[in-house]
Tab-separated table of C-alpha atoms in Angstrom:
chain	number	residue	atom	x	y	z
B	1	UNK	CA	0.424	20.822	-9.148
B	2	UNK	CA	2.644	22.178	-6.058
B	3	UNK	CA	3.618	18.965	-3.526
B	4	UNK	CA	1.293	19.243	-1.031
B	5	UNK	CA	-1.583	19.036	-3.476
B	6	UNK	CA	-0.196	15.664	-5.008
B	7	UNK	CA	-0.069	14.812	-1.057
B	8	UNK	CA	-3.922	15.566	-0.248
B	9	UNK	CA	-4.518	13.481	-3.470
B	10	UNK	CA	-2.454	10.537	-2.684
B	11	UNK	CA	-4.405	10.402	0.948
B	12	UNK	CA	-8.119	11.410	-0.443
B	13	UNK	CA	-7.634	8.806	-3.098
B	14	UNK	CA	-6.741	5.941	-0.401
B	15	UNK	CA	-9.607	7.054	1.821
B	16	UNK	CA	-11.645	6.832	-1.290
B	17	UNK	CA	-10.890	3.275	-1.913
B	18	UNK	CA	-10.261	2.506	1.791
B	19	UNK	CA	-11.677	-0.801	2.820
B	20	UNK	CA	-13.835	0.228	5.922
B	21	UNK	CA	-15.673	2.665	3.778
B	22	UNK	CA	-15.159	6.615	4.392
B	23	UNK	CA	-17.361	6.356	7.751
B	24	UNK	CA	-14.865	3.937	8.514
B	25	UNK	CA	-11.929	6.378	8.283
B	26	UNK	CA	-13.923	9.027	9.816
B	27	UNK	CA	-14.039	6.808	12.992
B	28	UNK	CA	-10.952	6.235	12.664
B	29	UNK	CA	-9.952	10.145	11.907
B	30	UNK	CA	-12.153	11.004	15.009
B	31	UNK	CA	-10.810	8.328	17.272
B	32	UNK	CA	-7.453	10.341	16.678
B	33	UNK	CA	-8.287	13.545	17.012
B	34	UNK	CA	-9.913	12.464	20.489
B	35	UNK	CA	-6.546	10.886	22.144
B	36	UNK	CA	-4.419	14.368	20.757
B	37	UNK	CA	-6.921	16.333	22.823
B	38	UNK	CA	-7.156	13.890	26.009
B	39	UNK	CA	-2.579	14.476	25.612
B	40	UNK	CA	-1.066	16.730	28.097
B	41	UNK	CA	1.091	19.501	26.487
B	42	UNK	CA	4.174	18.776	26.993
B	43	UNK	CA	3.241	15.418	25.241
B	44	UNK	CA	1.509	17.142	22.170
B	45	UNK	CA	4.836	18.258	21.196
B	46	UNK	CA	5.796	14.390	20.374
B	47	UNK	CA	2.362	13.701	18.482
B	48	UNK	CA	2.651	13.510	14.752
B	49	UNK	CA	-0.179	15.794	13.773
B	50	UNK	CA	-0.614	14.253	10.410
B	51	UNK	CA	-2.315	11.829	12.249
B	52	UNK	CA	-5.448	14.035	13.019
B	53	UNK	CA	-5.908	14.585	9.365
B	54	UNK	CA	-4.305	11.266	7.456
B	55	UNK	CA	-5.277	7.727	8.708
B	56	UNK	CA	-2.092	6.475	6.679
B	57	UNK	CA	1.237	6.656	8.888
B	58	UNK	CA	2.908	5.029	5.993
B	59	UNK	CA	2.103	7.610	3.271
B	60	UNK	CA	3.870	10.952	4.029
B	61	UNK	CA	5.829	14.380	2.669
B	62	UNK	CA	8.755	12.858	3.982
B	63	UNK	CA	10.851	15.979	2.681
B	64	UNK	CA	10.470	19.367	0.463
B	65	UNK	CA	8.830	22.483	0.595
B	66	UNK	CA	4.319	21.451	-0.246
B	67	UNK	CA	4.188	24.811	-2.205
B	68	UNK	CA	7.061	23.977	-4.883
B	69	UNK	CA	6.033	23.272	-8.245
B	70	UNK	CA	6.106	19.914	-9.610
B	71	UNK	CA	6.175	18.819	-13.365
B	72	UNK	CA	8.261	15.525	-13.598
B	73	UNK	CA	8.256	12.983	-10.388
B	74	UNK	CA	10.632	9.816	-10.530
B	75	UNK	CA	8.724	7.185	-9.027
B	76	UNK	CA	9.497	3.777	-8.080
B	77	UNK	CA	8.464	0.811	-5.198
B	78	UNK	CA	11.568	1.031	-3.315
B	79	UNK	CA	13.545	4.077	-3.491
B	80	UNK	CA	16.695	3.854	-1.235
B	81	UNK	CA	19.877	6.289	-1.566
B	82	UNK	CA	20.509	4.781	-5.023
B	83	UNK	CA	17.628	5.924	-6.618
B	84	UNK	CA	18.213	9.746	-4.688
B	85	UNK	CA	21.767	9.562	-6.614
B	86	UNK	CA	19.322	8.785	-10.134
B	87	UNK	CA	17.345	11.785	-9.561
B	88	UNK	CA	20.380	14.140	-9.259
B	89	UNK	CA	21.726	12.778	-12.152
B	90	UNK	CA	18.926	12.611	-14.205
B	91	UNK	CA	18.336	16.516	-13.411
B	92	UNK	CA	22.774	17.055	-14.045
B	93	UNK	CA	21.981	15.433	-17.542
B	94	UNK	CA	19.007	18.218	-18.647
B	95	UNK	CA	15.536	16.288	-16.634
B	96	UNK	CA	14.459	18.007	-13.911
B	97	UNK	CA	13.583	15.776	-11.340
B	98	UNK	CA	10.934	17.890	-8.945
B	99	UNK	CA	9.564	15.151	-6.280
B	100	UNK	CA	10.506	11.721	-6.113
B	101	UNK	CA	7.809	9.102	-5.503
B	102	UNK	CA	8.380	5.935	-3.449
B	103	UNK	CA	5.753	2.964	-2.895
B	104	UNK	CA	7.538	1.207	0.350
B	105	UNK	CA	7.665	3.809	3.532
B	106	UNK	CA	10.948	5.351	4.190
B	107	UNK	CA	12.243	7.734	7.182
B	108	UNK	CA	9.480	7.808	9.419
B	109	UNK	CA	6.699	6.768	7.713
B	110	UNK	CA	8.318	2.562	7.903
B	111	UNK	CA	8.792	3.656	12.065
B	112	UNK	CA	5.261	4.093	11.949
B	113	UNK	CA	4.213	1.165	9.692
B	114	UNK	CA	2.536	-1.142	12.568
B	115	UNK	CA	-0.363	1.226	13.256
B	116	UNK	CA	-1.642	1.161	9.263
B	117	UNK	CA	-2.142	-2.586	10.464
B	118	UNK	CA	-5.306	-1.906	12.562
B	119	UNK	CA	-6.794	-1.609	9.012
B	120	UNK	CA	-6.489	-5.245	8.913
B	121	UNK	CA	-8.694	-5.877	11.303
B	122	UNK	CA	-11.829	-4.127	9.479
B	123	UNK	CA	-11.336	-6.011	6.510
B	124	UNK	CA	-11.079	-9.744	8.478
B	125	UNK	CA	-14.653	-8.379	10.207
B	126	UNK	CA	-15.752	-7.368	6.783
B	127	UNK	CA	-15.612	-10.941	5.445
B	128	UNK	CA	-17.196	-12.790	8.692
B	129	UNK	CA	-14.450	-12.434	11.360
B	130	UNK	CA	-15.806	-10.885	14.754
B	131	UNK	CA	-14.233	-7.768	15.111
B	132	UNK	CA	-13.551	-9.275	18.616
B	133	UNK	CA	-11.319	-12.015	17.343
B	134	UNK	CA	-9.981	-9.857	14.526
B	135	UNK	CA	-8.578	-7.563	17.245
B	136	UNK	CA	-7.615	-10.023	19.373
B	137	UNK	CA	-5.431	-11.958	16.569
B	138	UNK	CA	-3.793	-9.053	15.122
B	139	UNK	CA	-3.064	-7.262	18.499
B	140	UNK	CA	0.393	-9.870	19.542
B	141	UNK	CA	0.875	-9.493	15.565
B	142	UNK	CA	1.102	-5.854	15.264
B	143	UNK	CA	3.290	-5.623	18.630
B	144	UNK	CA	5.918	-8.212	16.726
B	145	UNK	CA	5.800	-5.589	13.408
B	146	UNK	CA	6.619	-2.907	15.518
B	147	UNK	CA	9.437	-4.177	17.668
B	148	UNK	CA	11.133	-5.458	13.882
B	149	UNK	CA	10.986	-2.358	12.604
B	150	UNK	CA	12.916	-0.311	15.379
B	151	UNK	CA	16.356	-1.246	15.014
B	152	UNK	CA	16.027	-0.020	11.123
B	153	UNK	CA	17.915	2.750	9.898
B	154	UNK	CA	15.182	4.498	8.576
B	155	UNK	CA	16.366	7.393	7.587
B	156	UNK	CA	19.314	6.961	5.060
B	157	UNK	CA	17.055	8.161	1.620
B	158	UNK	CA	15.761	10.585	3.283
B	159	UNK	CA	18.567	12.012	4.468
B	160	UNK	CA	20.220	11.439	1.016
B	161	UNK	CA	16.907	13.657	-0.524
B	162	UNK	CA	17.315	16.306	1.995
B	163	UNK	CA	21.744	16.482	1.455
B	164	UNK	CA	20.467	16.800	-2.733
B	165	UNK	CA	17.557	18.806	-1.870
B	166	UNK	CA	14.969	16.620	-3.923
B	167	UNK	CA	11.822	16.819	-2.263
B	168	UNK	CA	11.066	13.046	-1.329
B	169	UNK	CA	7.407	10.875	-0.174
B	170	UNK	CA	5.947	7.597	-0.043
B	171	UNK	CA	2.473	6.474	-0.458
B	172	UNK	CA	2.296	2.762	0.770
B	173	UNK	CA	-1.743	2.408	2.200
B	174	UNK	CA	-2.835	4.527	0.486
B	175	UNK	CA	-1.856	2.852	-2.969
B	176	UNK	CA	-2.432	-0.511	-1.779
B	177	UNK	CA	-6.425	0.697	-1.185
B	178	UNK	CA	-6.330	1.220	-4.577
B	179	UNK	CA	-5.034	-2.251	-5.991
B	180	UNK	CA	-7.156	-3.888	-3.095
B	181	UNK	CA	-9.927	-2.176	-4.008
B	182	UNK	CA	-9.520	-2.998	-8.420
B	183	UNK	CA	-8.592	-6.333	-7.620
B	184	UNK	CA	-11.823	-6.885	-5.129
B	185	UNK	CA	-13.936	-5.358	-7.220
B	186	UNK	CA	-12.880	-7.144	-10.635
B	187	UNK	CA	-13.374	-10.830	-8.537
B	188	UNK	CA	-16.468	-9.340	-7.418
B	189	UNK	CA	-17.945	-8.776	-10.753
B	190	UNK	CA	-16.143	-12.142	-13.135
B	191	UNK	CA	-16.603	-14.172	-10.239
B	192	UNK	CA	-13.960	-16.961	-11.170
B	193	UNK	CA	-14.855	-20.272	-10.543
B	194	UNK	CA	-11.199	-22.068	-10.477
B	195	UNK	CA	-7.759	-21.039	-9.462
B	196	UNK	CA	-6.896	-21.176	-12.933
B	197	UNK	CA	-9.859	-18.882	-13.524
B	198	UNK	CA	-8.103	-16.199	-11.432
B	199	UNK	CA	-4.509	-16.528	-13.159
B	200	UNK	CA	-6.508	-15.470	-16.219
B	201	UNK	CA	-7.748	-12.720	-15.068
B	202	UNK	CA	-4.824	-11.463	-13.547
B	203	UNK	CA	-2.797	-12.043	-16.576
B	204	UNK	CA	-4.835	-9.974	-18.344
B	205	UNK	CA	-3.661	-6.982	-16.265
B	206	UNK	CA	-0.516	-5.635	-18.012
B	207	UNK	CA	1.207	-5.183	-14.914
B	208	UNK	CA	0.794	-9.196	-14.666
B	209	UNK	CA	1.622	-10.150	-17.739
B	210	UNK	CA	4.975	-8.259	-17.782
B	211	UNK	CA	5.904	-9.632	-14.620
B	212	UNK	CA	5.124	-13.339	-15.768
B	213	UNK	CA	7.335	-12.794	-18.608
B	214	UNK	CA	9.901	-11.783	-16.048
B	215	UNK	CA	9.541	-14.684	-13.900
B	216	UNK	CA	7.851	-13.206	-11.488
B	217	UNK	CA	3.778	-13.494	-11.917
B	218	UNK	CA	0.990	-14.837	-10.497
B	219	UNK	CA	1.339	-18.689	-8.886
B	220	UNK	CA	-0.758	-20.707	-6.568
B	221	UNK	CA	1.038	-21.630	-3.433
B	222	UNK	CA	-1.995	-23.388	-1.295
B	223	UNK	CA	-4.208	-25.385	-3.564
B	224	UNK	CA	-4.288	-26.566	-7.623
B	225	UNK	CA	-5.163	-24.820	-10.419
B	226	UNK	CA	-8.432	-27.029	-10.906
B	227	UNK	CA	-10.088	-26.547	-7.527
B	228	UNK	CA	-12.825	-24.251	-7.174
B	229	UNK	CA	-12.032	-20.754	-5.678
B	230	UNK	CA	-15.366	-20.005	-3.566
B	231	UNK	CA	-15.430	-16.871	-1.766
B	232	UNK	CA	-12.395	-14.571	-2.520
B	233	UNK	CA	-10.892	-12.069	-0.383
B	234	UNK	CA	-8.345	-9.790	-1.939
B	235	UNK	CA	-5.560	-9.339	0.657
B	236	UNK	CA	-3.238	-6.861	-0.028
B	237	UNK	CA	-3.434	-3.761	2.049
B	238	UNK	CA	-2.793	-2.696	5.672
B	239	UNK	CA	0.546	-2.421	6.222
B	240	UNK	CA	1.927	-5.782	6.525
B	241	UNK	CA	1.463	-9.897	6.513
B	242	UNK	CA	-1.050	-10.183	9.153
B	243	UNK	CA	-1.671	-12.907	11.635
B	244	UNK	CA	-0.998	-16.305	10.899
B	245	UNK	CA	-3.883	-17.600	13.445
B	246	UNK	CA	-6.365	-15.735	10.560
B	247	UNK	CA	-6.457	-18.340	8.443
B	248	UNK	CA	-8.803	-20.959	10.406
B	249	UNK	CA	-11.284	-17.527	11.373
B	250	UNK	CA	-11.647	-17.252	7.708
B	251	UNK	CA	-12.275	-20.592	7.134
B	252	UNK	CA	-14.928	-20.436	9.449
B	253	UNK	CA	-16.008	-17.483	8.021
B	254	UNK	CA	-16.473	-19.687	4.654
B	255	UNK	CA	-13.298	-17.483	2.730
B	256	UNK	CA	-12.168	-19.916	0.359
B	257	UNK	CA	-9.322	-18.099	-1.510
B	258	UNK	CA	-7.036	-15.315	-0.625
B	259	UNK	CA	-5.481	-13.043	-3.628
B	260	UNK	CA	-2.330	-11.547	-1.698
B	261	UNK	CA	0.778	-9.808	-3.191
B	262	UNK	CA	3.437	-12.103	-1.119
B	263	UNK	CA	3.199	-14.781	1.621
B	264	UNK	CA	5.759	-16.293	4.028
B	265	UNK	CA	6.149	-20.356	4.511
B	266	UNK	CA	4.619	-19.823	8.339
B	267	UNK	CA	1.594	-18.392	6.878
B	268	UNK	CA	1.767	-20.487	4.264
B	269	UNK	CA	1.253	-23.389	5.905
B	270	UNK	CA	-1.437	-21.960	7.966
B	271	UNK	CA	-3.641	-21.353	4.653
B	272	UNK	CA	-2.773	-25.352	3.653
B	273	UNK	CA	-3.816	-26.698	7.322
B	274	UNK	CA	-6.789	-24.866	7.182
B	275	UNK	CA	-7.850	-26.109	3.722
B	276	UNK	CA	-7.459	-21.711	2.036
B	277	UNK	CA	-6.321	-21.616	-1.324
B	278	UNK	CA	-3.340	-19.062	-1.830
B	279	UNK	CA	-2.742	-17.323	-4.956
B	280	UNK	CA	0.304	-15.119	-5.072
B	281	UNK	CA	-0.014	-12.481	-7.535
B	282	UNK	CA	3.153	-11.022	-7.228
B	283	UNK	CA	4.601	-8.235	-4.946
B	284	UNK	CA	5.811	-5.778	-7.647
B	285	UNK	CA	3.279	-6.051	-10.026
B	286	UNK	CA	0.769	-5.738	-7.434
B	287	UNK	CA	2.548	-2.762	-5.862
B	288	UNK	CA	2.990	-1.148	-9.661
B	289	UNK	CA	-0.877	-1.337	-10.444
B	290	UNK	CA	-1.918	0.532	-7.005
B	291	UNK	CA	1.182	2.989	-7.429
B	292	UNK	CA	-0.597	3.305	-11.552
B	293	UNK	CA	-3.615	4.149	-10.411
B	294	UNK	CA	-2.509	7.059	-8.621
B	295	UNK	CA	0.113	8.270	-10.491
B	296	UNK	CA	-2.571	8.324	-13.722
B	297	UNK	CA	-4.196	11.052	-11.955
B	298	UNK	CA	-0.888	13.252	-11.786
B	299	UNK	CA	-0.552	12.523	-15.760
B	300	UNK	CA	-3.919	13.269	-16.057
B	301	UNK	CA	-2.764	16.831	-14.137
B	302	UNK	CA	-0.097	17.273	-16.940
B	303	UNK	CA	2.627	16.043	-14.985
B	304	UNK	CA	5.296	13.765	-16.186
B	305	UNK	CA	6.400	10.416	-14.795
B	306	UNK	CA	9.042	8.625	-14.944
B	307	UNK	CA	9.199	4.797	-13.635
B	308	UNK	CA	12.309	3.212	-11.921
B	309	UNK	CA	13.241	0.796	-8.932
B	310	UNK	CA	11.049	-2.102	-10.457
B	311	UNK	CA	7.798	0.369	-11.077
B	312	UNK	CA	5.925	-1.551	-14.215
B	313	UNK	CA	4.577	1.499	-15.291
B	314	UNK	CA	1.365	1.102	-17.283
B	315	UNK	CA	-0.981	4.001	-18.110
B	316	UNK	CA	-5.255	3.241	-18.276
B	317	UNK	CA	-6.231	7.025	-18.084
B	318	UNK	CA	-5.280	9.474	-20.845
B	319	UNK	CA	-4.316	12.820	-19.944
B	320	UNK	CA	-6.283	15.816	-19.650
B	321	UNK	CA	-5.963	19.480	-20.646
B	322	UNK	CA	-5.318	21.052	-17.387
């Protein structure tokens, strides 16, 4: 596969499992293309014209040539100049090291981070929210996101990538569709009645498992392990934590338990006020099982992976001549 291709894939496959549904990101797609053509010119020259074609400013080529060849990728959750230095050394010692693979946004893909977060406010309508509300809540949120994130020196891997010459992207939505979307789907169809019914299940994920045995699986933090988990909403995509004032729509909208990858004490304590069980799974095992079900399709392609920077790398699809 050349890098571009892997690209496409990595933003097909998150459209694919996108929460709002592919007419959803068409809107969305539209909605784009209609502001680049309302821009003046000399304003066009400032518009990232990924935009018009991926809904995931998070999840880009952030360096190398898309037509160059690729038959080993080093992938990992966070790849920062450290890992660059890995790759160059890995290809010095006799492994070629063609594209390297990060889960968290780097360069400009984490400057643009905030607007993956309108995502957000699909999936809070989706389970009962007005959309009204939902914008309204996440609009002061996403404004906070953005003005954190510009001070950040976003560009040190990249630049690291582009000094080594070791074609370098992220795919942060896009992957996190895909765990939101296994994770939904799996409550959807066991339908766990108990907390504790949902640590099962989760623990019977490898990527779980291993990171239990690390220390670092799946907990409740709002609730016990006894009480019933009602209606579950898997929370792990869009960008971000979103808006603390969330929690008492979706208890009005009759969400009983949220499944998210990490929480902060604010929110937190938001979840316990308004009576919403919490159930941590755990931020890299969640972020290695999306990241896994993407890069299964590139060994499925015949291309080679190797895991590092906390990547629990567990294979479900065998590969494929071809």
């Amino acid at each position: 596969m050349r890098i571009g291709e892997i690209y496409r894939l990595a933003v097909e496959k998150g459209i694919e499992h996108d929460p709002r549904g592919r007419e959803g990101v068409e809107k969305a797609l539209a909605a784009a293309r209609e502001k680049y053509e309302e821009l003046k010119p000399e304003e066009r020259a400032w518009y990232d014209q990924e935009k018009l074609t991926n809904p995931y400013s998070d999840t880009r080529l952030l360096y190398g040539d898309p037509e160059r060849e690729v038959q080993c990728v080093l992938s990992g959750i966070d790849i920062e100049v450290g890992e660059v230095l890995l790759a160059e050394r890995l290809s010095s010692r006799g492994q070629p090291i063609d594209l390297i693979i990060a889960h968290h946004p780097e360069g400009p893909a984490i400057a643009a981070l905030h607007e993956v977060m309108h995502l957000q406010e699909d999936v809070l309508a989706r389970f009962g929210v007005p959309i009204n509300i939902a914008e309204g809540i996440m609009a002061s949120r996403i404004s906070e996101v953005k003005r954190g994130l510009l001070p950040l020196n976003h560009n040190r891997a990249v630049d690291a990538a582009r000094l080594l010459d070791i074609p370098f992207m992220c795919i942060h939505t896009a992957a996190d569709n895909l765990v939101t979307h296994f994770l939904q789907a799996l409550m959807d169809e066991k339908k766990p009645e108990t907390l504790n019914d949902i640590l099962k299940l989760l623990r019977e994920l490898p990527e779980y498992a291993t990171a239990t045995r690390n220390g670092a699986g799946p907990e409740v933090v709002v609730g016990e392990r006894e009480r019933r988990a009602g209606k579950i909403l898997v929370d792990m995509t869009g960008g971000t934590s979103g808006s603390e004032d969330a929690y008492s729509k979706l208890a009005q909208a009759g969400v009983g338990t949220l499944l998210v990858m990490h929480i902060d004490e604010k929110h937190r304590k938001e979840a316990e006020k308004n009576h919403i069980n919490i159930i941590n799974a755990g931020h890299m095992a969640s972020d290695s099982l999306g990241m896994n079900l993407f890069l299964d399709e590139l060994e499925a392609r015949g291309i080679k992976v190797l895991p590092c920077a906390g990547l629990i790398r567990v294979v479900r699809q065998q590969k494929q001549d071809g």
